mmCIF file with all atom_site columns, C-alpha atoms in Angstrom:
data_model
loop_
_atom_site.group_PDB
_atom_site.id
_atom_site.type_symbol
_atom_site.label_atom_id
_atom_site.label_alt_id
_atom_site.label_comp_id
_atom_site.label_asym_id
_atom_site.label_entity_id
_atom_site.label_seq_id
_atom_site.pdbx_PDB_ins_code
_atom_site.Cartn_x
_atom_site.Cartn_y
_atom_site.Cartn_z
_atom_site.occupancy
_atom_site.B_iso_or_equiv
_atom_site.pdbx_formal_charge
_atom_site.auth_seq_id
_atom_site.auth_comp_id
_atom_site.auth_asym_id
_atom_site.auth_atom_id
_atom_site.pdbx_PDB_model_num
ATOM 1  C CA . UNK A 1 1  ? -47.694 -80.235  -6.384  1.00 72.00 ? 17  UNK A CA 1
ATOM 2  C CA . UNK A 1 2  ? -50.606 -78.366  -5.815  1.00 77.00 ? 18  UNK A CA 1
ATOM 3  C CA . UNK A 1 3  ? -51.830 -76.123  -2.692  1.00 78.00 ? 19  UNK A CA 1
ATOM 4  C CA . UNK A 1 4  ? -55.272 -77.173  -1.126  1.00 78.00 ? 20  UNK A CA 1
ATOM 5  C CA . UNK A 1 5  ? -56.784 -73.672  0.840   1.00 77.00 ? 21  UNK A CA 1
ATOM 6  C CA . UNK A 1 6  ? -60.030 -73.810  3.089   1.00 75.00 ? 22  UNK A CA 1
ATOM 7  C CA . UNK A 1 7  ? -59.244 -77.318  3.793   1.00 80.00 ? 23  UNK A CA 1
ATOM 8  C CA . UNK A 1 8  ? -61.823 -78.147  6.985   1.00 76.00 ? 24  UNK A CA 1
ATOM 9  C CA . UNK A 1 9  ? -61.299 -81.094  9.019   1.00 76.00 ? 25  UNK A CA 1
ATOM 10 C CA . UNK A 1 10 ? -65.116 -82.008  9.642   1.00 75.00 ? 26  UNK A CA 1
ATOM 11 C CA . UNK A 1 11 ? -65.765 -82.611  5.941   1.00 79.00 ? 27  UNK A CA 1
ATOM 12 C CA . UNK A 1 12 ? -63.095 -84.769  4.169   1.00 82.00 ? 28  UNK A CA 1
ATOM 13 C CA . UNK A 1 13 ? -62.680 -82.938  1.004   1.00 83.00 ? 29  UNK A CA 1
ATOM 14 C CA . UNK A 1 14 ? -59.870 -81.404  -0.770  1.00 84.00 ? 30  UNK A CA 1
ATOM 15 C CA . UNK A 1 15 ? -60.231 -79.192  -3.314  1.00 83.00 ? 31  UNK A CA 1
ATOM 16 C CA . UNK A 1 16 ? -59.162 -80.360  -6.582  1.00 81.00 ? 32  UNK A CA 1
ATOM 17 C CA . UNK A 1 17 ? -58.455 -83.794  -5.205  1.00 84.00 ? 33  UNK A CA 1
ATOM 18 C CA . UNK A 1 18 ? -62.184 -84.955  -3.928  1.00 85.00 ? 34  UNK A CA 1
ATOM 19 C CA . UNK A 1 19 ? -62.950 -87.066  -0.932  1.00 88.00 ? 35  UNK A CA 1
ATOM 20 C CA . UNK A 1 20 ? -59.559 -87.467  1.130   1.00 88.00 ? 36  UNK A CA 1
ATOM 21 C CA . UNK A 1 21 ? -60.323 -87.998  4.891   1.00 89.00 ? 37  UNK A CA 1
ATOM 22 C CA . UNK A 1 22 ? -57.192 -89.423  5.560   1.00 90.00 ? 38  UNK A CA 1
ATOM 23 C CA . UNK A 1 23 ? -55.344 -86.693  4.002   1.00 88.00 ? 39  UNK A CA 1
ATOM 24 C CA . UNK A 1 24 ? -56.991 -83.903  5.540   1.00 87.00 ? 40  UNK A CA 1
ATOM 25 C CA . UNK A 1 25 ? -56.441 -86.068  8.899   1.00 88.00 ? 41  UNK A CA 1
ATOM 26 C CA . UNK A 1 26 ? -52.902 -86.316  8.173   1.00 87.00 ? 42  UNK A CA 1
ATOM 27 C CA . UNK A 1 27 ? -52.626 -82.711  7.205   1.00 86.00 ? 43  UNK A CA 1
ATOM 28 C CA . UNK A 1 28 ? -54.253 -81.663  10.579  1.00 85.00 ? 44  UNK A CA 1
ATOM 29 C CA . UNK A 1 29 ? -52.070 -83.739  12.346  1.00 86.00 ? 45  UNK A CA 1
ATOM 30 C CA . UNK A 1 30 ? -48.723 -81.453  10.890  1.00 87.00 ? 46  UNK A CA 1
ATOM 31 C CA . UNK A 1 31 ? -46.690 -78.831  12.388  1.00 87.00 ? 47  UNK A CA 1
ATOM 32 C CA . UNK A 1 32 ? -46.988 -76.010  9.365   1.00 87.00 ? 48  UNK A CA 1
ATOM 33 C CA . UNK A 1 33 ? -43.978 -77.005  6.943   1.00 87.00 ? 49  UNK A CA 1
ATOM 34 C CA . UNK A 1 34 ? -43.996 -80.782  8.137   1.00 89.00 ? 50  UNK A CA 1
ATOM 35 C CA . UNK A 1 35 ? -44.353 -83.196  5.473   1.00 90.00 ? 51  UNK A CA 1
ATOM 36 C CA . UNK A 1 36 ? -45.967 -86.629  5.722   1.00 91.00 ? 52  UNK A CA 1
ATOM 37 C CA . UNK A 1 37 ? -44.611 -89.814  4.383   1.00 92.00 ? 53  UNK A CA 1
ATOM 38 C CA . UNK A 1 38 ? -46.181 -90.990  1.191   1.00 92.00 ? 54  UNK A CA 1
ATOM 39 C CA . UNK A 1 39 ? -49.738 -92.809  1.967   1.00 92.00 ? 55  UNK A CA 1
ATOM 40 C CA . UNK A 1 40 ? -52.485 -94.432  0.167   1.00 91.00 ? 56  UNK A CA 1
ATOM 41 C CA . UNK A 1 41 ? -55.292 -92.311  0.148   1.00 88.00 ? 57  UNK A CA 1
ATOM 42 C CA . UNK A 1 42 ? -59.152 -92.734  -1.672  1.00 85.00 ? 58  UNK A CA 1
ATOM 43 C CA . UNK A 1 43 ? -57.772 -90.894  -5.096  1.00 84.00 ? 59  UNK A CA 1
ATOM 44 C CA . UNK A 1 44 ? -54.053 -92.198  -4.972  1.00 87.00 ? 60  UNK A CA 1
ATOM 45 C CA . UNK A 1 45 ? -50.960 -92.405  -3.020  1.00 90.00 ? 61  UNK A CA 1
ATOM 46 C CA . UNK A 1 46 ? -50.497 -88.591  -1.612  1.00 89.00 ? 62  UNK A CA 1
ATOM 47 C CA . UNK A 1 47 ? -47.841 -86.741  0.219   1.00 90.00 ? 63  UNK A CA 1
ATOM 48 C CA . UNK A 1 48 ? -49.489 -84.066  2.342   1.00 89.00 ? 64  UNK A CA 1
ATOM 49 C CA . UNK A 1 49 ? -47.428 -80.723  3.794   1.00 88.00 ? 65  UNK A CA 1
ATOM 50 C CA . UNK A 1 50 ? -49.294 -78.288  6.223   1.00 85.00 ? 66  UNK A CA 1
ATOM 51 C CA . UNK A 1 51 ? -48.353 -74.695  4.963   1.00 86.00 ? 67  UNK A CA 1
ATOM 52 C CA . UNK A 1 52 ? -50.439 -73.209  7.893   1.00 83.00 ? 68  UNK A CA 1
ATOM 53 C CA . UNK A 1 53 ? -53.080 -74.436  10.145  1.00 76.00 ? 69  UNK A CA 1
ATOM 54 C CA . UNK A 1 54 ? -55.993 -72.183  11.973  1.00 76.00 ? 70  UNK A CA 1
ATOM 55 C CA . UNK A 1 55 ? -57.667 -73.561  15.296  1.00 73.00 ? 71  UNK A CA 1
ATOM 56 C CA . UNK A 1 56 ? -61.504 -73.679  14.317  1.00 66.00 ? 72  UNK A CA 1
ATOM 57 C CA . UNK A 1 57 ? -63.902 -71.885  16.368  1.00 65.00 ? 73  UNK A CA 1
ATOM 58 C CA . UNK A 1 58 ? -66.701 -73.791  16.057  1.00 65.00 ? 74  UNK A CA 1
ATOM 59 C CA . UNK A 1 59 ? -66.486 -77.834  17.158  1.00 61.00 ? 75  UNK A CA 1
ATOM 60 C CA . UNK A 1 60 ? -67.377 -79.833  14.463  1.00 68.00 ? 76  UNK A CA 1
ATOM 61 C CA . UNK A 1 61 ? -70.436 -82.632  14.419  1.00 76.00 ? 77  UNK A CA 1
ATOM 62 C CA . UNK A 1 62 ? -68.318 -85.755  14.826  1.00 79.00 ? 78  UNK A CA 1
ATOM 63 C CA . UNK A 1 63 ? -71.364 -87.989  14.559  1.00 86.00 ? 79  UNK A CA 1
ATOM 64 C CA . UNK A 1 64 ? -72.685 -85.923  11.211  1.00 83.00 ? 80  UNK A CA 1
ATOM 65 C CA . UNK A 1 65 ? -69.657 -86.804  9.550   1.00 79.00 ? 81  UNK A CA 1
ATOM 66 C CA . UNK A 1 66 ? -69.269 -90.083  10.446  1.00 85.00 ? 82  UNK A CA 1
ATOM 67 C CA . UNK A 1 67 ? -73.066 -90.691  9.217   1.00 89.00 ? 83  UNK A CA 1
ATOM 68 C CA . UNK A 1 68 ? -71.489 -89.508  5.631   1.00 87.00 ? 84  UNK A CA 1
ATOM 69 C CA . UNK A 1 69 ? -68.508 -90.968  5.646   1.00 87.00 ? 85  UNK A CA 1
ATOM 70 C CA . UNK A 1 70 ? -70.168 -94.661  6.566   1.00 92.00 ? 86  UNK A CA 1
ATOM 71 C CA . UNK A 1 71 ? -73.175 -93.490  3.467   1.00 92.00 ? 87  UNK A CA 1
ATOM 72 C CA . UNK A 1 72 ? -70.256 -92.862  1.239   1.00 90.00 ? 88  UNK A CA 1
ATOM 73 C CA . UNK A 1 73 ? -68.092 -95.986  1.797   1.00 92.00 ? 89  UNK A CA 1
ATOM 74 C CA . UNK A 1 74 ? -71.589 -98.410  1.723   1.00 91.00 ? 90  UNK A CA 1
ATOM 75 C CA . UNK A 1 75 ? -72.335 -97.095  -1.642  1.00 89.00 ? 91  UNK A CA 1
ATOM 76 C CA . UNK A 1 76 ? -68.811 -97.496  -2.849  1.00 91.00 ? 92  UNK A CA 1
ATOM 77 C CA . UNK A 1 77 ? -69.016 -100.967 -1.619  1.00 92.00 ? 93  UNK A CA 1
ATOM 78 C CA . UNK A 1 78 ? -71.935 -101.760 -3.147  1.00 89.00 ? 94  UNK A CA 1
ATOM 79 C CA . UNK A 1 79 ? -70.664 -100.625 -6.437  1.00 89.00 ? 95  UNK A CA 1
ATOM 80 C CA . UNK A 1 80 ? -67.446 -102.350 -5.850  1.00 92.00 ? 96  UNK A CA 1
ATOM 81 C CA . UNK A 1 81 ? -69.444 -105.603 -5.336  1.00 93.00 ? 97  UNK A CA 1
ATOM 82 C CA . UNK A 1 82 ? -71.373 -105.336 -8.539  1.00 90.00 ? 98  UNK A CA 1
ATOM 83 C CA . UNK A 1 83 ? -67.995 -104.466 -10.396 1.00 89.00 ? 99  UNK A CA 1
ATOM 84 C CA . UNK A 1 84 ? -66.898 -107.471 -8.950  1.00 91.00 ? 100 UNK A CA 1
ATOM 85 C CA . UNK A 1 85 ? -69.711 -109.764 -9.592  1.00 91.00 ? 101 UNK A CA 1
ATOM 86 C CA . UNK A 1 86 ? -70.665 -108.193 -13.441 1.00 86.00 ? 102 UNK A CA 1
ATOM 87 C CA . UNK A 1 87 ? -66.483 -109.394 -14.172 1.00 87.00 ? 103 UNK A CA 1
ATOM 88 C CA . UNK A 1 88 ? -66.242 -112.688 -12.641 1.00 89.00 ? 104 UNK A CA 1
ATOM 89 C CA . UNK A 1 89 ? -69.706 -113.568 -14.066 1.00 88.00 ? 105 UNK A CA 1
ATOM 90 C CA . UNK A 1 90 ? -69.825 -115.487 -17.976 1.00 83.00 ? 106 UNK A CA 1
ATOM 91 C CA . UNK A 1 91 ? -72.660 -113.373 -19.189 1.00 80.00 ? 107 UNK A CA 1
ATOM 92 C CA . UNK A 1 92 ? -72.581 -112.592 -22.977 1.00 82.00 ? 108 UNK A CA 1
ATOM 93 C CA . UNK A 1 93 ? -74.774 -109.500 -23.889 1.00 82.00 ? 109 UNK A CA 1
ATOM 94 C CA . UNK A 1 94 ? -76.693 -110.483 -27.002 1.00 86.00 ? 110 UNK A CA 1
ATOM 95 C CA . UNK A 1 95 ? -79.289 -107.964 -26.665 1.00 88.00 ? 111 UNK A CA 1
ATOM 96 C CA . UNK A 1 96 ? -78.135 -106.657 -30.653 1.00 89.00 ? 112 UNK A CA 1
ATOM 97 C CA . UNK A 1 97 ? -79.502 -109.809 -32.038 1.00 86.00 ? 113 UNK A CA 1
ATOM 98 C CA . UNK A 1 98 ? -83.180 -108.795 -30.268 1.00 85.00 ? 114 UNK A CA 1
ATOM 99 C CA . UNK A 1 99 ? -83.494 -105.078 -30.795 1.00 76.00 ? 115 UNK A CA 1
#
């Protein structure tokens, strides 16, 4: 169990953890001491608990973050889709028998 502090809404992050929008989400959308039910999440399946939660004063850039969070998943997918392609392909790498 660990304890995440500064956790913002408008950028997705957890410290320690890495890129969690859905768990920040979910942790913004507790009452302080609420838990959530377990959930699968970018790093794992995660359990979030809101220990306390401030009101910001400054409205966030909805359409900033959703410009990152749509670069982020394309280059995951692309990466996904060569991890994808390099296993299902029958390529044998023979470079030793060249260099």
């Amino acid at each position: 169990m660990k304890t995440a502090d500064n956790v913002v809404l408008g950028t997705g992050q957890l410290p320690g953890v890495g890129n969690e929008p859905l768990a920040v989400g979910k942790a913004f959308g507790l009452k302080p001491g609420q838990k959530s039910a377990p959930f699968q999440g970018e790093q794992g399946v995660l359990v979030v608990e809101a220990v306390s939660v401030q009101k910001p004063t400054v409205p966030t850039d909805v359409k900033s973050v959703r410009q990152q969070l749509m670069a982020q998943r394309a280059a995951r997918t692309d990466n996904l889709t060569y991890e994808a392609i390099k296993q299902h392909a029958n390529v044998k790498d023979e470079r030793t028998k060249f260099f």
